[in-house]
Short mmCIF file of C-alpha atoms in Angstrom, two decimals:
data_model
loop_
_atom_site.label_atom_id
_atom_site.label_comp_id
_atom_site.label_asym_id
_atom_site.label_seq_id
_atom_site.Cartn_x
_atom_site.Cartn_y
_atom_site.Cartn_z
CA MET A 1 47.46 -25.89 16.97
CA THR A 2 48.80 -29.58 16.01
CA ALA A 3 49.88 -30.52 12.56
CA SER A 4 46.64 -33.09 12.45
CA SER A 5 44.25 -30.19 13.04
CA ARG A 6 45.84 -27.77 10.37
CA LEU A 7 44.58 -27.98 6.69
CA VAL A 8 46.40 -27.24 3.89
CA THR A 9 44.55 -26.52 0.01
CA VAL A 10 46.67 -27.75 -2.79
CA PHE A 11 45.97 -26.42 -6.09
CA GLY A 12 47.13 -28.88 -9.21
CA GLY A 13 47.93 -31.36 -6.41
CA SER A 14 47.01 -34.42 -8.99
CA GLY A 15 50.05 -33.64 -11.33
CA PHE A 16 53.51 -35.31 -11.12
CA ILE A 17 54.79 -33.04 -8.72
CA GLY A 18 51.45 -32.56 -6.67
CA GLY A 19 51.11 -36.17 -5.80
CA GLN A 20 54.82 -36.43 -4.15
CA ALA A 21 53.88 -33.13 -2.33
CA VAL A 22 50.90 -34.42 -0.97
CA ARG A 23 52.63 -37.46 0.35
CA GLU A 24 55.03 -35.46 1.93
CA LEU A 25 52.25 -33.07 3.76
CA ALA A 26 50.40 -36.16 4.67
CA ARG A 27 53.52 -37.72 6.24
CA LEU A 28 53.93 -34.57 8.44
CA GLY A 29 50.20 -34.80 9.75
CA TRP A 30 48.53 -32.17 7.52
CA ARG A 31 44.80 -32.63 6.52
CA ILE A 32 44.92 -31.88 2.84
CA ARG A 33 42.47 -30.50 0.59
CA VAL A 34 43.54 -31.41 -3.17
CA ALA A 35 41.64 -28.79 -5.27
CA VAL A 36 41.61 -30.42 -8.69
CA ARG A 37 39.34 -29.71 -11.91
CA LYS A 38 38.60 -33.60 -12.30
CA PRO A 39 38.47 -35.16 -8.67
CA ASN A 40 37.50 -38.59 -10.35
CA THR A 41 40.77 -38.78 -11.88
CA ALA A 42 42.81 -38.24 -8.58
CA HIS A 43 41.42 -41.10 -6.35
CA ASP A 44 44.97 -42.86 -6.21
CA LEU A 45 46.02 -39.74 -4.07
CA ARG A 46 43.79 -40.94 -1.10
CA PRO A 47 45.92 -43.85 0.13
CA LEU A 48 48.78 -41.76 0.41
CA GLY A 49 47.52 -40.68 3.70
CA ASP A 50 45.42 -42.11 6.54
CA VAL A 51 41.65 -42.72 6.20
CA GLY A 52 39.90 -39.10 5.65
CA GLN A 53 43.06 -37.18 5.86
CA ILE A 54 43.20 -36.35 2.41
CA GLN A 55 40.10 -34.96 0.46
CA LEU A 56 39.54 -34.44 -2.96
CA MET A 57 37.44 -31.35 -4.40
CA ARG A 58 36.43 -30.11 -7.66
CA CYS A 59 38.01 -26.67 -8.62
CA ASP A 60 38.43 -24.87 -11.89
CA VAL A 61 41.26 -22.15 -11.17
CA THR A 62 39.93 -20.27 -13.82
CA ARG A 63 36.58 -19.60 -11.89
CA GLN A 64 37.19 -17.26 -8.70
CA ALA A 65 33.99 -18.58 -7.06
CA ASP A 66 35.68 -22.29 -7.15
CA VAL A 67 38.92 -20.85 -5.90
CA GLU A 68 37.10 -19.19 -2.75
CA ALA A 69 35.63 -22.18 -1.78
CA ALA A 70 38.71 -24.20 -2.13
CA LEU A 71 40.23 -21.89 0.32
CA ARG A 72 37.60 -21.72 3.32
CA GLY A 73 39.03 -23.12 6.48
CA ALA A 74 42.75 -23.64 5.11
CA ASP A 75 45.65 -22.80 7.24
CA ALA A 76 47.95 -22.82 4.53
CA VAL A 77 48.04 -23.24 0.28
CA VAL A 78 50.41 -24.57 -2.11
CA ASN A 79 49.67 -23.36 -5.99
CA LEU A 80 51.07 -26.08 -8.52
CA VAL A 81 48.97 -25.00 -11.45
CA GLY A 82 50.78 -25.05 -14.52
CA THR A 83 50.52 -25.56 -18.24
CA PHE A 84 52.86 -25.64 -21.30
CA ASN A 85 50.08 -24.71 -23.34
CA THR A 86 50.36 -21.27 -24.92
CA ARG A 87 47.37 -20.29 -25.34
CA ARG A 88 46.52 -20.79 -21.33
CA PHE A 89 49.24 -19.16 -19.92
CA GLN A 90 47.12 -16.11 -19.07
CA ALA A 91 44.50 -18.04 -17.32
CA MET A 92 46.19 -20.65 -15.54
CA HIS A 93 49.52 -18.98 -14.54
CA VAL A 94 48.44 -15.11 -14.31
CA ASP A 95 44.63 -15.37 -13.29
CA ALA A 96 44.74 -18.35 -11.16
CA ALA A 97 47.25 -16.88 -9.32
CA ARG A 98 45.57 -13.51 -8.90
CA TYR A 99 42.31 -15.59 -7.51
CA ILE A 100 44.46 -17.64 -5.02
CA ALA A 101 46.48 -14.62 -3.86
CA GLU A 102 43.53 -12.49 -3.42
CA GLY A 103 41.46 -15.43 -1.78
CA CYS A 104 44.27 -15.80 0.68
CA ALA A 105 44.62 -12.11 1.64
CA ALA A 106 40.82 -12.21 2.34
CA ASN A 107 40.81 -15.18 4.52
CA GLY A 108 44.03 -14.07 6.64
CA ILE A 109 45.92 -16.84 4.81
CA THR A 110 49.58 -16.22 5.13
CA ARG A 111 51.18 -19.41 4.32
CA LEU A 112 51.27 -19.36 0.57
CA VAL A 113 53.62 -21.39 -1.52
CA GLN A 114 53.93 -20.33 -5.22
CA VAL A 115 55.57 -23.41 -7.45
CA SER A 116 57.16 -21.09 -10.03
CA ALA A 117 59.86 -21.89 -12.53
CA ASN A 118 63.58 -21.65 -12.81
CA GLY A 119 63.95 -18.70 -15.34
CA ALA A 120 61.04 -16.93 -14.36
CA ASP A 121 61.81 -13.31 -15.44
CA ALA A 122 59.44 -10.50 -16.71
CA ASP A 123 61.86 -9.44 -19.49
CA SER A 124 62.44 -13.01 -20.56
CA PRO A 125 61.75 -13.64 -24.17
CA SER A 126 59.79 -16.26 -23.46
CA ALA A 127 55.88 -16.21 -22.59
CA TYR A 128 56.07 -19.01 -20.37
CA ALA A 129 58.83 -17.37 -18.24
CA ARG A 130 57.06 -13.82 -18.15
CA SER A 131 53.82 -15.27 -17.11
CA LYS A 132 55.44 -17.35 -14.27
CA ALA A 133 57.34 -14.01 -13.08
CA GLU A 134 53.86 -12.13 -13.28
CA ALA A 135 52.21 -15.09 -10.98
CA GLU A 136 55.06 -14.56 -8.64
CA ALA A 137 54.71 -10.87 -8.34
CA ILE A 138 50.92 -10.99 -7.94
CA MET A 139 51.51 -13.57 -5.03
CA ARG A 140 54.05 -11.25 -3.14
CA GLN A 141 51.65 -8.07 -3.78
CA HIS A 142 48.87 -9.77 -1.83
CA VAL A 143 50.65 -12.28 0.31
CA PRO A 144 54.22 -10.60 1.19
CA GLY A 145 54.99 -13.85 2.91
CA ALA A 146 54.38 -15.85 0.22
CA VAL A 147 57.27 -18.40 -0.46
CA ILE A 148 58.47 -18.69 -4.38
CA LEU A 149 60.07 -22.09 -5.42
CA ARG A 150 61.70 -22.10 -8.81
CA PRO A 151 62.71 -25.68 -9.79
CA SER A 152 64.92 -26.52 -12.69
CA VAL A 153 63.90 -29.45 -14.96
CA VAL A 154 62.24 -32.22 -12.49
CA PHE A 155 62.65 -35.82 -12.81
CA GLY A 156 61.21 -38.90 -11.68
CA ALA A 157 59.54 -41.97 -12.63
CA GLU A 158 56.55 -40.27 -14.27
CA ASP A 159 58.06 -37.46 -15.75
CA ASP A 160 57.51 -35.71 -19.16
CA PHE A 161 61.10 -35.04 -19.65
CA LEU A 162 63.19 -37.95 -19.35
CA ASN A 163 60.65 -40.48 -20.46
CA ARG A 164 59.68 -38.48 -23.35
CA PHE A 165 63.27 -38.81 -24.73
CA ALA A 166 63.37 -42.36 -23.58
CA ALA A 167 60.25 -42.78 -25.49
CA MET A 168 61.66 -41.47 -28.59
CA ALA A 169 64.55 -43.39 -28.68
CA SER A 170 62.20 -46.75 -28.90
CA MET A 171 61.01 -45.52 -32.20
CA SER A 172 63.22 -42.92 -33.82
CA PRO A 173 66.90 -43.70 -35.61
CA ALA A 174 68.15 -40.54 -33.74
CA LEU A 175 67.39 -37.76 -30.91
CA PRO A 176 67.19 -34.48 -31.76
CA LEU A 177 70.08 -31.95 -30.07
CA ILE A 178 67.75 -28.80 -29.81
CA GLY A 179 69.67 -25.89 -30.00
CA GLY A 180 72.77 -27.82 -30.79
CA GLY A 181 72.99 -29.60 -27.33
CA ASN A 182 74.72 -27.22 -25.57
CA THR A 183 71.76 -25.79 -23.36
CA ARG A 184 72.73 -26.85 -19.75
CA PHE A 185 70.55 -28.12 -16.74
CA GLN A 186 70.51 -28.93 -13.55
CA PRO A 187 67.74 -31.57 -13.15
CA VAL A 188 66.15 -31.93 -9.28
CA HIS A 189 64.50 -35.22 -8.30
CA VAL A 190 60.70 -34.86 -7.75
CA GLY A 191 61.22 -36.24 -4.05
CA ASP A 192 63.31 -33.36 -3.34
CA VAL A 193 60.92 -30.57 -4.90
CA ALA A 194 58.27 -32.12 -2.69
CA ASP A 195 60.17 -31.75 0.31
CA ALA A 196 61.05 -28.31 -0.63
CA ILE A 197 57.39 -27.53 -0.87
CA ALA A 198 56.16 -29.28 2.55
CA ALA A 199 59.09 -27.24 4.21
CA ALA A 200 58.05 -23.87 2.71
CA ALA A 201 54.49 -24.61 3.99
CA THR A 202 55.21 -25.43 7.33
CA ARG A 203 58.54 -23.65 8.45
CA PRO A 204 58.24 -20.00 9.58
CA GLU A 205 61.98 -19.20 8.48
CA PHE A 206 61.24 -19.46 5.14
CA VAL A 207 58.51 -16.77 4.77
CA GLY A 208 59.03 -14.28 2.20
CA ARG A 209 61.88 -16.00 0.76
CA THR A 210 62.74 -17.24 -2.96
CA PHE A 211 64.47 -20.40 -3.74
CA VAL A 212 65.97 -22.03 -6.87
CA LEU A 213 65.73 -25.74 -6.79
CA GLY A 214 68.42 -27.64 -8.46
CA GLY A 215 70.10 -31.03 -8.07
CA PRO A 216 73.69 -31.55 -7.26
CA SER A 217 74.77 -32.04 -11.30
CA ILE A 218 74.78 -30.01 -14.14
CA TYR A 219 74.36 -31.57 -18.00
CA SER A 220 74.47 -30.34 -21.20
CA PHE A 221 71.12 -31.41 -23.46
CA ARG A 222 73.58 -33.71 -25.04
CA GLU A 223 75.03 -35.15 -21.87
CA ILE A 224 71.43 -35.74 -21.08
CA LEU A 225 70.56 -37.44 -24.21
CA GLU A 226 73.54 -39.75 -24.21
CA LEU A 227 72.80 -40.70 -20.51
CA ILE A 228 69.28 -41.70 -21.61
CA LEU A 229 70.59 -43.68 -24.49
CA ARG A 230 72.93 -45.43 -22.25
CA GLU A 231 70.56 -46.23 -19.55
CA THR A 232 68.06 -47.66 -21.95
CA HIS A 233 70.45 -49.56 -24.09
CA ARG A 234 69.72 -47.89 -27.30
CA GLU A 235 72.55 -48.16 -29.98
CA LYS A 236 71.46 -44.47 -31.39
CA PHE A 237 73.11 -41.35 -32.16
CA CYS A 238 72.12 -37.64 -31.46
CA CYS A 239 71.54 -35.53 -34.55
CA PRO A 240 71.82 -31.39 -34.60
CA CYS A 241 68.44 -29.98 -35.26
CA ARG A 242 68.26 -26.32 -36.63
CA SER A 243 64.63 -26.07 -35.58
CA ARG A 244 63.47 -22.67 -33.92
CA TRP A 245 61.39 -24.63 -31.85
CA ARG A 246 61.95 -24.95 -27.90
CA GLU A 247 60.36 -26.57 -25.25
CA PRO A 248 59.39 -24.18 -22.44
CA TRP A 249 61.73 -25.96 -19.71
CA ALA A 250 64.71 -24.95 -22.25
CA ARG A 251 63.86 -21.51 -22.38
#
């Protein structure tokens, strides 16, 4: 079977990482079915491949029938569904993973990529990390050869990390040093994550393995904010924040 005759279903393919992953899979010659809740908002994905190579399909991952329909005829599956809404962790991370994994097992699909998160841990104090770990376990239970990818903070032209604080720098007199600014990150570029997703979906030597994805450099939160201020030419300062509020990516 040639790459051009193979079909990969990408759940959550219209997001920040999804668009780059779709582009890379298209470059490798795969036919791609992008399963999204609102296909009318994802038409910008079609030009990433040849005419007819990328298909948009309406799919609510919290509905098992929708997931089963999106899996029909697929040779490989990528799950990029995720949320930072605490009230949606069970539905979007756990239940959706179960529907996808059970559907893959029922249809004999052995190429499954679960895009999780660095820090996923069943014993974590973070509900986000626990839900991601539960999703991983479900995937491996039903598809033992599933590939788990755990990216660190992902950055790129449309990210919600660097851009968020860059926007704050344009309005606020100071940037908040959440947690004292000592939390350390190893940011990874979205293009590298997309390459890893495509490799995990297509290369047999990665079957059943788990990979943590990080960039070449480690930064403290303070260093990241100072970098943002330099690159945006803002003469501001970082202010320690004693709030208990923390973003999911910092947990």
